[in-house]
mmCIF file of C-alpha atoms (C1' of nucleotides) in Angstrom:
data_model
loop_
_atom_site.group_PDB
_atom_site.id
_atom_site.type_symbol
_atom_site.label_atom_id
_atom_site.label_comp_id
_atom_site.label_asym_id
_atom_site.label_seq_id
_atom_site.Cartn_x
_atom_site.Cartn_y
_atom_site.Cartn_z
ATOM 1 C CA UNK A 1 7.739 49.420 164.593
ATOM 2 C CA UNK A 2 6.971 51.950 167.251
ATOM 3 C CA UNK A 3 9.616 54.314 165.929
ATOM 4 C CA UNK A 4 8.110 54.462 162.465
ATOM 5 C CA UNK A 5 4.661 55.094 163.856
ATOM 6 C CA UNK A 6 5.951 57.882 166.080
ATOM 7 C CA UNK A 7 7.605 59.516 163.125
ATOM 8 C CA UNK A 8 4.341 59.341 161.204
ATOM 9 C CA UNK A 9 2.563 61.020 164.116
ATOM 10 C CA UNK A 10 5.089 63.833 164.057
ATOM 11 C CA UNK A 11 4.675 64.245 160.307
ATOM 12 C CA UNK A 12 0.909 64.415 160.642
ATOM 13 C CA UNK A 13 1.110 67.071 163.339
ATOM 14 C CA UNK A 14 3.756 68.994 161.391
ATOM 15 C CA UNK A 15 1.596 68.987 158.260
ATOM 16 C CA UNK A 16 -1.302 70.452 160.217
ATOM 17 C CA UNK A 17 0.822 73.207 161.754
ATOM 18 C CA UNK A 18 2.763 73.987 158.571
ATOM 19 C CA UNK A 19 -0.553 74.423 156.831
ATOM 20 C CA UNK A 20 -2.054 76.597 159.539
ATOM 21 C CA UNK A 21 0.854 78.961 160.226
ATOM 22 C CA UNK A 22 3.261 78.255 157.402
ATOM 23 C CA UNK A 23 6.563 76.346 157.451
ATOM 24 C CA UNK A 24 8.759 79.236 158.529
ATOM 25 C CA UNK A 25 6.366 80.418 161.221
ATOM 26 C CA UNK A 26 6.099 76.968 162.780
ATOM 27 C CA UNK A 27 8.890 76.196 165.238
ATOM 28 C CA UNK A 28 10.083 72.780 166.321
ATOM 29 C CA UNK A 29 8.896 73.783 169.780
ATOM 30 C CA UNK A 30 5.391 74.291 168.362
ATOM 31 C CA UNK A 31 5.454 70.798 166.905
ATOM 32 C CA UNK A 32 6.845 69.336 170.114
ATOM 33 C CA UNK A 33 4.169 71.045 172.183
ATOM 34 C CA UNK A 34 1.423 69.636 169.966
ATOM 35 C CA UNK A 35 3.023 66.218 170.447
ATOM 36 C CA UNK A 36 3.281 66.682 174.231
ATOM 37 C CA UNK A 37 7.004 66.396 174.265
ATOM 38 C CA UNK A 38 10.112 68.586 174.384
ATOM 39 C CA UNK A 39 11.663 69.873 171.173
ATOM 40 C CA UNK A 40 14.947 67.953 171.397
ATOM 41 C CA UNK A 41 13.036 64.676 171.690
ATOM 42 C CA UNK A 42 11.713 65.147 168.180
ATOM 43 C CA UNK A 43 15.212 64.523 166.882
ATOM 44 C CA UNK A 44 15.073 60.903 168.005
ATOM 45 C CA UNK A 45 12.585 60.387 165.182
ATOM 46 C CA UNK A 46 13.479 62.928 162.540
ATOM 47 C CA UNK A 47 16.721 64.508 161.458
ATOM 48 C CA UNK A 48 15.719 68.097 160.748
ATOM 49 C CA UNK A 49 12.861 70.475 160.192
ATOM 50 C CA UNK A 50 13.564 70.675 156.500
ATOM 51 C CA UNK A 51 13.509 66.889 156.210
ATOM 52 C CA UNK A 52 9.981 66.993 157.622
ATOM 53 C CA UNK A 53 8.843 69.325 154.856
ATOM 54 C CA UNK A 54 10.723 67.424 152.186
ATOM 55 C CA UNK A 55 9.234 64.071 153.135
ATOM 56 C CA UNK A 56 5.719 65.470 153.397
ATOM 57 C CA UNK A 57 5.930 67.142 150.001
ATOM 58 C CA UNK A 58 7.689 64.328 148.203
ATOM 59 C CA UNK A 59 5.316 61.647 149.401
ATOM 60 C CA UNK A 60 2.189 63.556 148.392
ATOM 61 C CA UNK A 61 3.810 64.531 145.105
ATOM 62 C CA UNK A 62 4.434 60.851 144.461
ATOM 63 C CA UNK A 63 0.714 60.169 144.893
ATOM 64 C CA UNK A 64 -0.009 62.556 142.051
ATOM 65 C CA UNK A 65 2.812 61.205 139.876
ATOM 66 C CA UNK A 66 1.582 57.648 140.388
ATOM 67 C CA UNK A 67 -2.006 58.638 139.668
ATOM 68 C CA UNK A 68 -0.931 60.390 136.492
ATOM 69 C CA UNK A 69 0.991 57.306 135.392
ATOM 70 C CA UNK A 70 -2.076 55.117 135.845
ATOM 71 C CA UNK A 71 -4.293 57.526 133.945
ATOM 72 C CA UNK A 72 -1.837 57.800 131.068
ATOM 73 C CA UNK A 73 -1.617 54.015 130.714
ATOM 74 C CA UNK A 74 -5.342 53.379 131.075
ATOM 75 C CA UNK A 75 -7.316 52.343 127.958
ATOM 76 C CA UNK A 76 -9.390 55.527 127.904
ATOM 77 C CA UNK A 77 -9.971 58.335 125.462
ATOM 78 C CA UNK A 78 -8.574 61.752 126.241
ATOM 79 C CA UNK A 79 -11.779 63.149 127.711
ATOM 80 C CA UNK A 80 -12.115 60.192 130.069
ATOM 81 C CA UNK A 81 -8.500 60.674 131.086
ATOM 82 C CA UNK A 82 -9.131 64.321 131.906
ATOM 83 C CA UNK A 83 -12.088 63.286 134.047
ATOM 84 C CA UNK A 84 -9.939 60.733 135.818
ATOM 85 C CA UNK A 85 -7.320 63.389 136.548
ATOM 86 C CA UNK A 86 -9.913 65.660 138.109
ATOM 87 C CA UNK A 87 -11.156 62.795 140.247
ATOM 88 C CA UNK A 88 -7.578 62.017 141.222
ATOM 89 C CA UNK A 89 -7.174 65.527 142.621
ATOM 90 C CA UNK A 90 -10.485 65.331 144.461
ATOM 91 C CA UNK A 91 -9.599 61.995 146.036
ATOM 92 C CA UNK A 92 -6.093 62.912 147.161
ATOM 93 C CA UNK A 93 -7.317 66.265 148.461
ATOM 94 C CA UNK A 94 -10.014 64.634 150.575
ATOM 95 C CA UNK A 95 -7.684 61.965 151.926
ATOM 96 C CA UNK A 96 -4.631 64.170 152.554
ATOM 97 C CA UNK A 97 -5.955 67.693 152.918
ATOM 98 C CA UNK A 98 -3.108 69.143 154.962
ATOM 99 C CA UNK A 99 -0.355 67.664 152.829
ATOM 100 C CA UNK A 100 -2.035 68.888 149.638
ATOM 101 C CA UNK A 101 -2.150 72.408 151.031
ATOM 102 C CA UNK A 102 1.638 72.256 151.529
ATOM 103 C CA UNK A 103 1.988 71.289 147.881
ATOM 104 C CA UNK A 104 0.216 74.522 146.994
ATOM 105 C CA UNK A 105 1.704 76.892 149.526
ATOM 106 C CA UNK A 106 4.907 75.697 151.183
ATOM 107 C CA UNK A 107 7.004 74.141 148.445
ATOM 108 C CA UNK A 108 8.760 77.495 148.026
ATOM 109 C CA UNK A 109 10.662 76.718 151.225
ATOM 110 C CA UNK A 110 12.403 73.692 149.765
ATOM 111 C CA UNK A 111 16.114 74.253 149.190
ATOM 112 C CA UNK A 112 18.945 72.689 147.248
ATOM 113 C CA UNK A 113 18.429 69.304 145.666
ATOM 114 C CA UNK A 114 14.943 68.854 147.085
ATOM 115 C CA UNK A 115 13.823 72.050 145.385
ATOM 116 C CA UNK A 116 15.271 70.886 142.077
ATOM 117 C CA UNK A 117 13.679 67.440 142.387
ATOM 118 C CA UNK A 118 10.345 68.926 143.282
ATOM 119 C CA UNK A 119 10.333 71.328 140.373
ATOM 120 C CA UNK A 120 11.228 68.513 138.010
ATOM 121 C CA UNK A 121 8.255 66.472 139.234
ATOM 122 C CA UNK A 122 5.989 69.486 138.949
ATOM 123 C CA UNK A 123 7.111 70.226 135.402
ATOM 124 C CA UNK A 124 6.617 66.608 134.344
ATOM 125 C CA UNK A 125 3.173 66.512 135.863
ATOM 126 C CA UNK A 126 2.063 69.709 134.199
ATOM 127 C CA UNK A 127 3.470 68.589 130.871
ATOM 128 C CA UNK A 128 1.485 65.352 131.062
ATOM 129 C CA UNK A 129 -1.634 67.232 132.148
ATOM 130 C CA UNK A 130 -1.307 69.624 129.237
ATOM 131 C CA UNK A 131 -0.798 66.746 126.826
ATOM 132 C CA UNK A 132 -4.094 65.196 127.839
ATOM 133 C CA UNK A 133 -5.872 68.536 127.710
ATOM 134 C CA UNK A 134 -4.553 69.261 124.234
ATOM 135 C CA UNK A 135 -5.626 65.827 123.044
ATOM 136 C CA UNK A 136 -9.125 66.647 124.291
ATOM 137 C CA UNK A 137 -9.169 69.816 122.250
ATOM 138 C CA UNK A 138 -7.679 68.181 119.153
ATOM 139 C CA UNK A 139 -10.190 65.331 119.281
ATOM 140 C CA UNK A 140 -13.029 67.816 119.553
ATOM 141 C CA UNK A 141 -14.168 66.960 123.071
ATOM 142 C CA UNK A 142 -13.660 70.483 124.336
ATOM 143 C CA UNK A 143 -14.394 73.998 123.249
ATOM 144 C CA UNK A 144 -11.587 75.743 121.454
ATOM 145 C CA UNK A 145 -9.688 77.449 124.229
ATOM 146 C CA UNK A 146 -6.196 78.638 124.930
ATOM 147 C CA UNK A 147 -4.748 75.366 126.252
ATOM 148 C CA UNK A 148 -2.195 77.002 128.546
ATOM 149 C CA UNK A 149 -4.748 79.271 130.112
ATOM 150 C CA UNK A 150 -7.310 76.486 130.426
ATOM 151 C CA UNK A 151 -4.822 74.216 132.169
ATOM 152 C CA UNK A 152 -3.761 77.003 134.443
ATOM 153 C CA UNK A 153 -7.382 77.627 135.368
ATOM 154 C CA UNK A 154 -8.230 73.978 135.995
ATOM 155 C CA UNK A 155 -5.112 73.432 138.093
ATOM 156 C CA UNK A 156 -5.756 76.625 140.060
ATOM 157 C CA UNK A 157 -9.162 75.370 141.056
ATOM 158 C CA UNK A 158 -7.838 71.913 141.895
ATOM 159 C CA UNK A 159 -4.981 73.358 143.940
ATOM 160 C CA UNK A 160 -7.365 75.399 146.039
ATOM 161 C CA UNK A 161 -9.913 72.643 146.394
ATOM 162 C CA UNK A 162 -8.400 71.821 149.794
ATOM 163 C CA UNK A 163 -9.603 75.110 151.202
ATOM 164 C CA UNK A 164 -13.099 74.640 149.823
ATOM 165 C CA UNK A 165 -13.216 71.110 151.179
ATOM 166 C CA UNK A 166 -12.120 72.313 154.609
ATOM 167 C CA UNK A 167 -15.124 74.612 154.717
ATOM 168 C CA UNK A 168 -17.449 71.912 153.367
ATOM 169 C CA UNK A 169 -16.133 68.741 155.010
ATOM 170 C CA UNK A 170 -19.414 66.837 154.858
ATOM 171 C CA UNK A 171 -19.593 66.708 151.085
ATOM 172 C CA UNK A 172 -19.829 63.276 149.520
ATOM 173 C CA UNK A 173 -16.705 62.302 147.611
ATOM 174 C CA UNK A 174 -18.555 60.984 144.551
ATOM 175 C CA UNK A 175 -20.747 64.084 144.442
ATOM 176 C CA UNK A 176 -17.733 66.364 144.648
ATOM 177 C CA UNK A 177 -15.944 64.450 141.899
ATOM 178 C CA UNK A 178 -18.931 64.822 139.601
ATOM 179 C CA UNK A 179 -19.461 68.486 140.377
ATOM 180 C CA UNK A 180 -15.810 69.263 139.732
ATOM 181 C CA UNK A 181 -15.861 67.392 136.431
ATOM 182 C CA UNK A 182 -18.960 69.269 135.362
ATOM 183 C CA UNK A 183 -17.502 72.593 136.460
ATOM 184 C CA UNK A 184 -14.037 72.230 134.978
ATOM 185 C CA UNK A 185 -14.599 70.521 131.664
ATOM 186 C CA UNK A 186 -15.944 72.951 129.071
ATOM 187 C CA UNK A 187 -17.636 70.348 126.888
ATOM 188 C CA UNK A 188 -18.902 71.330 123.471
ATOM 189 C CA UNK A 189 -22.419 69.910 123.424
ATOM 190 C CA UNK A 190 -24.686 69.665 126.433
ATOM 191 C CA UNK B 1 7.985 114.662 150.031
ATOM 192 C CA UNK B 2 11.170 112.641 149.929
ATOM 193 C CA UNK B 3 10.157 110.688 152.998
ATOM 194 C CA UNK B 4 6.946 109.445 151.471
ATOM 195 C CA UNK B 5 8.704 108.423 148.318
ATOM 196 C CA UNK B 6 11.371 106.565 150.292
ATOM 197 C CA UNK B 7 8.718 104.683 152.183
ATOM 198 C CA UNK B 8 7.038 103.722 148.934
ATOM 199 C CA UNK B 9 10.361 102.400 147.646
ATOM 200 C CA UNK B 10 10.718 100.249 150.730
ATOM 201 C CA UNK B 11 7.195 98.919 150.330
ATOM 202 C CA UNK B 12 7.820 98.029 146.698
ATOM 203 C CA UNK B 13 10.996 96.151 147.565
ATOM 204 C CA UNK B 14 9.331 94.454 150.519
ATOM 205 C CA UNK B 15 6.428 93.288 148.347
ATOM 206 C CA UNK B 16 8.855 91.721 145.907
ATOM 207 C CA UNK B 17 10.789 89.898 148.621
ATOM 208 C CA UNK B 18 7.711 88.870 150.620
ATOM 209 C CA UNK B 19 6.350 87.345 147.448
ATOM 210 C CA UNK B 20 9.552 85.559 146.532
ATOM 211 C CA UNK B 21 10.515 84.094 149.908
ATOM 212 C CA UNK B 22 7.446 84.629 152.063
ATOM 213 C CA UNK B 23 6.850 87.176 154.822
ATOM 214 C CA UNK B 24 8.344 85.151 157.658
ATOM 215 C CA UNK B 25 11.388 84.116 155.654
ATOM 216 C CA UNK B 26 12.193 87.684 154.654
ATOM 217 C CA UNK B 27 14.219 89.581 157.233
ATOM 218 C CA UNK B 28 14.460 93.311 157.667
ATOM 219 C CA UNK B 29 18.131 92.885 156.817
ATOM 220 C CA UNK B 30 17.113 91.325 153.482
ATOM 221 C CA UNK B 31 14.959 94.327 152.716
ATOM 222 C CA UNK B 32 17.670 96.739 153.822
ATOM 223 C CA UNK B 33 20.243 95.007 151.646
ATOM 224 C CA UNK B 34 17.984 95.249 148.603
ATOM 225 C CA UNK B 35 17.606 98.955 149.409
ATOM 226 C CA UNK B 36 21.372 99.393 149.835
ATOM 227 C CA UNK B 37 21.081 100.513 153.419
ATOM 228 C CA UNK B 38 21.426 99.105 156.922
ATOM 229 C CA UNK B 39 18.453 97.507 158.641
ATOM 230 C CA UNK B 40 18.034 100.093 161.418
ATOM 231 C CA UNK B 41 17.760 102.860 158.831
ATOM 232 C CA UNK B 42 14.533 101.333 157.575
ATOM 233 C CA UNK B 43 12.893 102.412 160.814
ATOM 234 C CA UNK B 44 13.220 106.052 159.877
ATOM 235 C CA UNK B 45 10.539 105.374 157.294
ATOM 236 C CA UNK B 46 8.432 102.552 158.667
ATOM 237 C CA UNK B 47 7.493 101.506 162.163
ATOM 238 C CA UNK B 48 7.631 97.727 161.983
ATOM 239 C CA UNK B 49 7.808 94.718 159.709
ATOM 240 C CA UNK B 50 4.198 93.847 160.350
ATOM 241 C CA UNK B 51 3.116 97.366 159.438
ATOM 242 C CA UNK B 52 4.770 96.849 156.060
ATOM 243 C CA UNK B 53 2.664 93.767 155.411
ATOM 244 C CA UNK B 54 -0.484 95.381 156.756
ATOM 245 C CA UNK B 55 -0.169 98.460 154.564
ATOM 246 C CA UNK B 56 0.649 96.433 151.473
ATOM 247 C CA UNK B 57 -2.321 94.138 151.980
ATOM 248 C CA UNK B 58 -4.803 96.769 153.019
ATOM 249 C CA UNK B 59 -4.039 99.105 150.135
ATOM 250 C CA UNK B 60 -4.390 96.385 147.497
ATOM 251 C CA UNK B 61 -7.517 95.068 149.206
ATOM 252 C CA UNK B 62 -8.976 98.568 148.972
ATOM 253 C CA UNK B 63 -8.415 98.526 145.220
ATOM 254 C CA UNK B 64 -10.633 95.467 144.982
ATOM 255 C CA UNK B 65 -13.230 96.863 147.374
ATOM 256 C CA UNK B 66 -13.405 100.097 145.409
ATOM 257 C CA UNK B 67 -13.636 98.252 142.101
ATOM 258 C CA UNK B 68 -16.441 96.095 143.450
ATOM 259 C CA UNK B 69 -18.311 99.192 144.612
ATOM 260 C CA UNK B 70 -18.097 100.731 141.155
ATOM 261 C CA UNK B 71 -19.280 97.540 139.484
ATOM 262 C CA UNK B 72 -22.204 97.149 141.876
ATOM 263 C CA UNK B 73 -23.372 100.714 141.244
ATOM 264 C CA UNK B 74 -22.893 100.637 137.488
ATOM 265 C CA UNK B 75 -26.001 100.508 135.266
ATOM 266 C CA UNK B 76 -25.230 97.035 133.928
ATOM 267 C CA UNK B 77 -26.962 93.698 133.917
ATOM 268 C CA UNK B 78 -25.574 90.902 136.067
ATOM 269 C CA UNK B 79 -23.613 89.222 133.289
ATOM 270 C CA UNK B 80 -21.929 92.489 132.365
ATOM 271 C CA UNK B 81 -21.090 93.024 136.014
ATOM 272 C CA UNK B 82 -19.472 89.604 136.236
ATOM 273 C CA UNK B 83 -17.402 90.434 133.173
ATOM 274 C CA UNK B 84 -16.357 93.716 134.750
ATOM 275 C CA UNK B 85 -15.274 91.898 137.902
ATOM 276 C CA UNK B 86 -13.089 89.535 135.930
ATOM 277 C CA UNK B 87 -11.507 92.469 134.124
ATOM 278 C CA UNK B 88 -10.991 94.189 137.470
ATOM 279 C CA UNK B 89 -8.918 91.238 138.667
ATOM 280 C CA UNK B 90 -6.922 91.133 135.452
ATOM 281 C CA UNK B 91 -6.157 94.858 135.606
ATOM 282 C CA UNK B 92 -5.119 94.970 139.255
ATOM 283 C CA UNK B 93 -3.064 91.803 138.839
ATOM 284 C CA UNK B 94 -1.155 93.262 135.906
ATOM 285 C CA UNK B 95 -0.567 96.595 137.615
ATOM 286 C CA UNK B 96 0.292 95.286 141.092
ATOM 287 C CA UNK B 97 1.483 91.729 140.591
ATOM 288 C CA UNK B 98 3.572 91.413 143.742
ATOM 289 C CA UNK B 99 0.977 92.917 146.053
ATOM 290 C CA UNK B 100 -1.749 90.690 144.601
ATOM 291 C CA UNK B 101 0.372 87.639 145.318
ATOM 292 C CA UNK B 102 0.548 88.693 148.967
ATOM 293 C CA UNK B 103 -3.235 88.875 149.013
ATOM 294 C CA UNK B 104 -3.290 85.231 147.984
ATOM 295 C CA UNK B 105 -0.425 83.857 150.032
ATOM 296 C CA UNK B 106 0.696 86.045 152.917
ATOM 297 C CA UNK B 107 -2.463 87.361 154.564
ATOM 298 C CA UNK B 108 -2.270 84.446 157.004
ATOM 299 C CA UNK B 109 0.546 86.321 158.755
ATOM 300 C CA UNK B 110 -1.659 89.232 159.734
ATOM 301 C CA UNK B 111 -2.359 89.350 163.452
ATOM 302 C CA UNK B 112 -4.787 91.031 165.822
ATOM 303 C CA UNK B 113 -7.020 93.778 164.529
ATOM 304 C CA UNK B 114 -5.474 93.788 161.065
ATOM 305 C CA UNK B 115 -6.371 90.118 160.658
ATOM 306 C CA UNK B 116 -9.954 90.807 161.720
ATOM 307 C CA UNK B 117 -10.262 93.813 159.411
ATOM 308 C CA UNK B 118 -8.823 91.884 156.506
ATOM 309 C CA UNK B 119 -11.155 88.943 156.971
ATOM 310 C CA UNK B 120 -14.131 91.284 157.152
ATOM 311 C CA UNK B 121 -13.153 92.860 153.833
ATOM 312 C CA UNK B 122 -12.619 89.454 152.289
ATOM 313 C CA UNK B 123 -16.013 88.195 153.454
ATOM 314 C CA UNK B 124 -17.780 91.304 152.146
ATOM 315 C CA UNK B 125 -16.063 91.005 148.805
ATOM 316 C CA UNK B 126 -16.924 87.347 148.382
ATOM 317 C CA UNK B 127 -20.521 87.963 149.419
ATOM 318 C CA UNK B 128 -20.866 90.677 146.768
ATOM 319 C CA UNK B 129 -19.184 88.472 144.182
ATOM 320 C CA UNK B 130 -21.523 85.613 144.974
ATOM 321 C CA UNK B 131 -24.542 87.913 144.754
ATOM 322 C CA UNK B 132 -23.626 88.931 141.232
ATOM 323 C CA UNK B 133 -22.906 85.347 140.235
ATOM 324 C CA UNK B 134 -26.249 84.162 141.595
ATOM 325 C CA UNK B 135 -28.050 86.942 139.769
ATOM 326 C CA UNK B 136 -26.415 85.699 136.562
ATOM 327 C CA UNK B 137 -27.742 82.220 137.185
ATOM 328 C CA UNK B 138 -31.205 83.393 138.180
ATOM 329 C CA UNK B 139 -31.484 85.609 135.113
ATOM 330 C CA UNK B 140 -30.516 82.716 132.890
ATOM 331 C CA UNK B 141 -27.160 84.056 131.683
ATOM 332 C CA UNK B 142 -25.231 81.090 132.995
ATOM 333 C CA UNK B 143 -25.490 77.348 133.049
ATOM 334 C CA UNK B 144 -27.095 75.884 136.138
ATOM 335 C CA UNK B 145 -24.160 75.289 138.425
ATOM 336 C CA UNK B 146 -23.460 75.045 142.110
ATOM 337 C CA UNK B 147 -22.968 78.764 142.817
ATOM 338 C CA UNK B 148 -20.576 78.245 145.745
ATOM 339 C CA UNK B 149 -18.375 75.897 143.808
ATOM 340 C CA UNK B 150 -18.474 78.068 140.690
ATOM 341 C CA UNK B 151 -17.445 81.135 142.648
ATOM 342 C CA UNK B 152 -14.691 79.214 144.370
ATOM 343 C CA UNK B 153 -13.399 78.060 140.995
ATOM 344 C CA UNK B 154 -13.510 81.495 139.378
ATOM 345 C CA UNK B 155 -11.799 83.145 142.337
ATOM 346 C CA UNK B 156 -9.162 80.412 142.478
ATOM 347 C CA UNK B 157 -8.208 81.113 138.908
ATOM 348 C CA UNK B 158 -8.227 84.873 139.442
ATOM 349 C CA UNK B 159 -6.128 84.554 142.610
ATOM 350 C CA UNK B 160 -3.485 82.585 140.775
ATOM 351 C CA UNK B 161 -3.516 84.731 137.687
ATOM 352 C CA UNK B 162 -0.497 86.605 139.070
ATOM 353 C CA UNK B 163 1.672 83.518 138.678
ATOM 354 C CA UNK B 164 0.468 82.906 135.139
ATOM 355 C CA UNK B 165 1.056 86.534 134.259
ATOM 356 C CA UNK B 166 4.583 86.390 135.666
ATOM 357 C CA UNK B 167 5.384 83.585 133.267
ATOM 358 C CA UNK B 168 3.662 85.380 130.356
ATOM 359 C CA UNK B 169 4.498 89.043 130.964
ATOM 360 C CA UNK B 170 4.186 90.117 127.358
ATOM 361 C CA UNK B 171 0.498 89.365 127.051
ATOM 362 C CA UNK B 172 -1.739 92.230 126.023
ATOM 363 C CA UNK B 173 -4.038 93.425 128.790
ATOM 364 C CA UNK B 174 -7.169 93.587 126.624
ATOM 365 C CA UNK B 175 -6.462 90.133 125.176
ATOM 366 C CA UNK B 176 -5.981 88.651 128.624
ATOM 367 C CA UNK B 177 -9.189 90.248 129.870
ATOM 368 C CA UNK B 178 -11.148 88.749 126.999
ATOM 369 C CA UNK B 179 -9.597 85.330 127.318
ATOM 370 C CA UNK B 180 -10.305 85.214 131.039
ATOM 371 C CA UNK B 181 -13.918 86.253 130.491
ATOM 372 C CA UNK B 182 -14.348 83.560 127.871
ATOM 373 C CA UNK B 183 -12.670 80.961 130.046
ATOM 374 C CA UNK B 184 -14.440 81.710 133.309
ATOM 375 C CA UNK B 185 -17.997 82.493 132.304
ATOM 376 C CA UNK B 186 -19.913 79.312 131.470
ATOM 377 C CA UNK B 187 -22.459 80.959 129.176
ATOM 378 C CA UNK B 188 -25.490 79.027 128.067
ATOM 379 C CA UNK B 189 -25.570 79.618 124.334
ATOM 380 C CA UNK B 190 -22.534 80.017 122.157
ATOM 381 C "C1'" DC C 1 12.617 61.056 176.157
ATOM 382 C "C1'" DC C 2 14.610 65.067 179.078
ATOM 383 C "C1'" DT C 3 17.800 68.939 180.932
ATOM 384 C "C1'" DA C 4 21.087 72.049 179.786
ATOM 385 C "C1'" DC C 5 22.788 74.657 176.498
ATOM 386 C "C1'" DC C 6 24.993 76.666 171.966
ATOM 387 C "C1'" DG C 7 25.748 79.769 167.998
ATOM 388 C "C1'" DA C 8 23.061 82.214 164.730
ATOM 389 C "C1'" DT C 9 19.660 85.230 163.577
ATOM 390 C "C1'" DC C 10 15.666 87.834 164.371
ATOM 391 C "C1'" DG C 11 12.960 92.545 164.970
ATOM 392 C "C1'" DG C 12 13.895 96.521 166.885
ATOM 393 C "C1'" DT C 13 16.116 100.587 170.005
ATOM 394 C "C1'" DA C 14 19.607 104.120 171.649
ATOM 395 C "C1'" DG C 15 22.229 107.572 170.456
ATOM 396 C "C1'" DG C 16 24.409 110.326 167.434
ATOM 397 C "C1'" DC D 1 21.352 107.164 157.712
ATOM 398 C "C1'" DC D 2 24.938 104.474 160.615
ATOM 399 C "C1'" DT D 3 27.333 101.872 164.643
ATOM 400 C "C1'" DA D 4 26.638 99.389 168.522
ATOM 401 C "C1'" DC D 5 23.850 96.535 170.697
ATOM 402 C "C1'" DC D 6 19.698 94.089 173.183
ATOM 403 C "C1'" DG D 7 16.434 90.420 174.519
ATOM 404 C "C1'" DA D 8 13.970 86.774 172.385
ATOM 405 C "C1'" DT D 9 13.732 82.928 169.716
ATOM 406 C "C1'" DC D 10 15.364 79.780 166.405
ATOM 407 C "C1'" DG D 11 17.140 74.830 164.858
ATOM 408 C "C1'" DG D 12 19.795 71.677 166.706
ATOM 409 C "C1'" DT D 13 23.558 68.989 169.867
ATOM 410 C "C1'" DA D 14 25.668 66.751 174.082
ATOM 411 C "C1'" DG D 15 25.079 63.757 177.338
ATOM 412 C "C1'" DG D 16 22.549 60.935 180.032
#
DNA sequence: CCTACCGATCGGTAGG
DNA sequence: CCTACCGATCGGTAGG
């Protein structure tokens, strides 16, 4: 499937440029140039610029949704689930750094149905995340904290992990997972 | 000084729109419309779109630089200084929510000398922040943590505080300051 | 995959 | 502060 592969190349290049300059500031001619082709040729593989963004965001969002589903269904206690969620973010961020950055910064440029779908996924994800965090608090694994604020803080760090990782690309994945768990989980007794 | 005041109105409106749609996706016609005037009339008060962004970013950055200077020179121990820094972020975020969001999301659209100046300020600020954080660790106020990662995490939360605050606008400033201090400072003994 | 090209929109200027 | 307007660039299409 040469066509599919070509489309994936374009998406990879687009993700890199969208991240670097932003979606609106990246032109189809920029993408074409980075692909060594002319702008109109891109349209043999994709249908529009906004489709590029939508597919990039939706596919990485699905990775998080799937990961959340697995964590929820796993036979673990709430604290272990929270650890697994943190590791999920670390892993996806390391493997798909550019796409993750779009999830943080460029989703505002989605329009119409895609924007609605995306926000629904985001709300579901955050609701599930909060549920696990609150279970941790209720079961006494965590310090008593404002759950909303704690979730906001943890997710803020995880959302910006891509920029830290980009400046420290040689870090070991397992090490980073453990450091993030240690940093983000305010355990009661140490 | 009606002219000055008019310019400030334009900057306030621009900050709101830049935040909502992004700098590149906001046209001068959008800003003019929100001001109930025609786009060319804006140029009686400002000189260019990029100047708008530059002035918004530089003036809010100066608030942080000034606050950092005061904290550094204050007769406080390192832990108290860290607390003061967190409160500084909370205060500026509450008072200038839109401009703070630009500091997080739109500085990438600075070009030329303004981009260089901005990055220099950012580097200085983070170096000072890290110095205070490392002093806290060395003096035994904080848990032993990876200082780079801890700073990254604290700043990530503080950078995104504007979005949390926008969803919880009725929070009391003093309460929020105290909650953020409690949440972000991993003290040794509680 | 390319050349030629379109209508829309952009930041900004001239002139009053 | 407005009307009239400019050159540049945008996403995208026609046709091969």
